[in-house]
């Protein structure tokens, strides 16, 4: 074996997965066909839940002084996401190249290898290993590993070779986007409905503005490369009356409302994540975020499988947990596209949606959907509202009066048993899993924090697997998510 895991693609998803695998003690090589990071802004930030995921790994601070906005939209219908406690519309204005740089630095710090100018041309598997055929700087090379994960984007050229289908709906619209330098374009952060379509503009950094142009009735074109900026500027002028012709441009691209999802996320020793597994209209900035959450869900499970402590079926829960999440995002982005990008024929529906969003229960439902806060995994029991849900952040108070951010306990990528009960039966039980689960004894949660059970078990991805109230038996939960307890060491003589 050349490594334990081969990750194909050094975008945010592949880099996040590589870091997660390294936290789990697994060797990983990332193969990327580009010589350098693209420098493209693409995904401009991430959702509220993904901001939490980055915080749980100590990464959020690396982005600097980020601003979360409570004001957002669902299909162009304005919403206040703060109606859901702790939620927001996400972190906006962070170009994807900056996210990639932060994740790559972190991944390499942890010991992963990121190899550039390595294009995977074929993959195969046996019962015991995978093989990737690669064209690199030194010519044709072969890499062998225990598992291979495709994170190479929506245009993955290895998806079908690895045995993954990609069913869905064909595109009905084509839209343009570009990063324009030095024109001081009036911000249109949510997007404005104009005669003939929708336009959006948002300032980035260094005098750069991102524009998005969505003309009505534009038939999708079979393209092999981005459109010329002249075509984008023509569409912008038709819809706004403003000329951007001759502007300096950093990046031009296009997208459609193409919607597809792999039927399964695992095929033997091949797995798939991110845009390689699902593509959709980029409504609400959910694409990059969903891919990062795929990686965090998969990483610890795959590492546990390779290290030998995973309980039976753990790796298959990657598909059973993440595929429904992906399907739901595809549905909500399709719905948003209909509201956002259709013509006047949809105005009655927009009026009804405006009335519905004014109902607090509806607003909370939509905020939970778009932020990622309402994801609930099946953890085998359902006796407490937190079971299967993400653990909200809070400040923990230690017995000596010191304080710690709860998410700091997840920086190592291990499970956590959090207890206010002090040493006793629970801590004795958890000793059998001390190589996989950290025990944190605290006095309680700071007064302004959420009400939590006296003890709970947190998975490495930040979801609650057991609670002392209504969560069933702790030993069963530990066995279900962290495998069998290690054998007690024989006392030395």
PDB file of N, CA and C in Angstrom, residues 83 95 131 135 171 187 227 236 289-290 320 375 419 423 460 490:
ATOM      1  N   UNK A  83     -34.647  33.824  13.962  1.00  0.00           N
ATOM      2  CA  UNK A  83     -35.846  33.274  14.593  1.00  0.00           C
ATOM      3  C   UNK A  83     -35.558  31.896  15.167  1.00  0.00           C
ATOM      4  N   UNK A  95     -14.159  34.206  -0.316  1.00  0.00           N
ATOM      5  CA  UNK A  95     -13.956  33.489  -1.578  1.00  0.00           C
ATOM      6  C   UNK A  95     -13.506  32.054  -1.332  1.00  0.00           C
ATOM      7  N   UNK A 131      -6.827   0.643  -6.663  1.00  0.00           N
ATOM      8  CA  UNK A 131      -5.715   1.066  -7.491  1.00  0.00           C
ATOM      9  C   UNK A 131      -6.123   2.308  -8.266  1.00  0.00           C
ATOM     10  N   UNK A 135      -1.608  10.172 -14.138  1.00  0.00           N
ATOM     11  CA  UNK A 135      -0.630  10.855 -14.974  1.00  0.00           C
ATOM     12  C   UNK A 135      -0.106  12.040 -14.182  1.00  0.00           C
ATOM     13  N   UNK A 171     -30.788  20.409 -17.106  1.00  0.00           N
ATOM     14  CA  UNK A 171     -30.896  21.841 -16.851  1.00  0.00           C
ATOM     15  C   UNK A 171     -31.976  22.490 -17.704  1.00  0.00           C
ATOM     16  N   UNK A 187     -24.208  47.184  -4.696  1.00  0.00           N
ATOM     17  CA  UNK A 187     -24.503  45.864  -4.133  1.00  0.00           C
ATOM     18  C   UNK A 187     -25.967  45.470  -4.322  1.00  0.00           C
ATOM     19  N   UNK A 227     -18.059  30.946 -20.660  1.00  0.00           N
ATOM     20  CA  UNK A 227     -18.387  31.898 -21.724  1.00  0.00           C
ATOM     21  C   UNK A 227     -17.420  33.075 -21.711  1.00  0.00           C
ATOM     22  N   UNK A 236     -25.678  41.400 -18.622  1.00  0.00           N
ATOM     23  CA  UNK A 236     -25.784  42.362 -17.515  1.00  0.00           C
ATOM     24  C   UNK A 236     -26.391  43.674 -18.007  1.00  0.00           C
ATOM     25  N   UNK A 289     -20.983  23.870   1.588  1.00  0.00           N
ATOM     26  CA  UNK A 289     -21.251  23.501   2.978  1.00  0.00           C
ATOM     27  C   UNK A 289     -21.690  22.052   3.108  1.00  0.00           C
ATOM     28  N   UNK A 290     -22.565  21.605   2.201  1.00  0.00           N
ATOM     29  CA  UNK A 290     -23.006  20.220   2.278  1.00  0.00           C
ATOM     30  C   UNK A 290     -21.844  19.266   2.039  1.00  0.00           C
ATOM     31  N   UNK A 320     -26.387   6.223   4.639  1.00  0.00           N
ATOM     32  CA  UNK A 320     -27.738   6.284   5.204  1.00  0.00           C
ATOM     33  C   UNK A 320     -28.007   7.616   5.894  1.00  0.00           C
ATOM     34  N   UNK A 375     -30.803  19.068  10.901  1.00  0.00           N
ATOM     35  CA  UNK A 375     -30.400  17.708  10.555  1.00  0.00           C
ATOM     36  C   UNK A 375     -30.469  16.832  11.798  1.00  0.00           C
ATOM     37  N   UNK A 419     -19.883  15.336  31.139  1.00  0.00           N
ATOM     38  CA  UNK A 419     -20.676  15.010  32.323  1.00  0.00           C
ATOM     39  C   UNK A 419     -20.502  16.057  33.413  1.00  0.00           C
ATOM     40  N   UNK A 423     -16.772  12.059  38.863  1.00  0.00           N
ATOM     41  CA  UNK A 423     -16.328  10.664  38.735  1.00  0.00           C
ATOM     42  C   UNK A 423     -17.371   9.711  39.297  1.00  0.00           C
ATOM     43  N   UNK A 460     -17.669  12.340  16.992  1.00  0.00           N
ATOM     44  CA  UNK A 460     -16.626  13.245  16.494  1.00  0.00           C
ATOM     45  C   UNK A 460     -17.134  14.331  15.555  1.00  0.00           C
ATOM     46  N   UNK A 490      -3.616  -6.037  31.669  1.00  0.00           N
ATOM     47  CA  UNK A 490      -3.252  -6.891  32.806  1.00  0.00           C
ATOM     48  C   UNK A 490      -2.337  -6.116  33.750  1.00  0.00           C
TER      49      UNK A 490
END
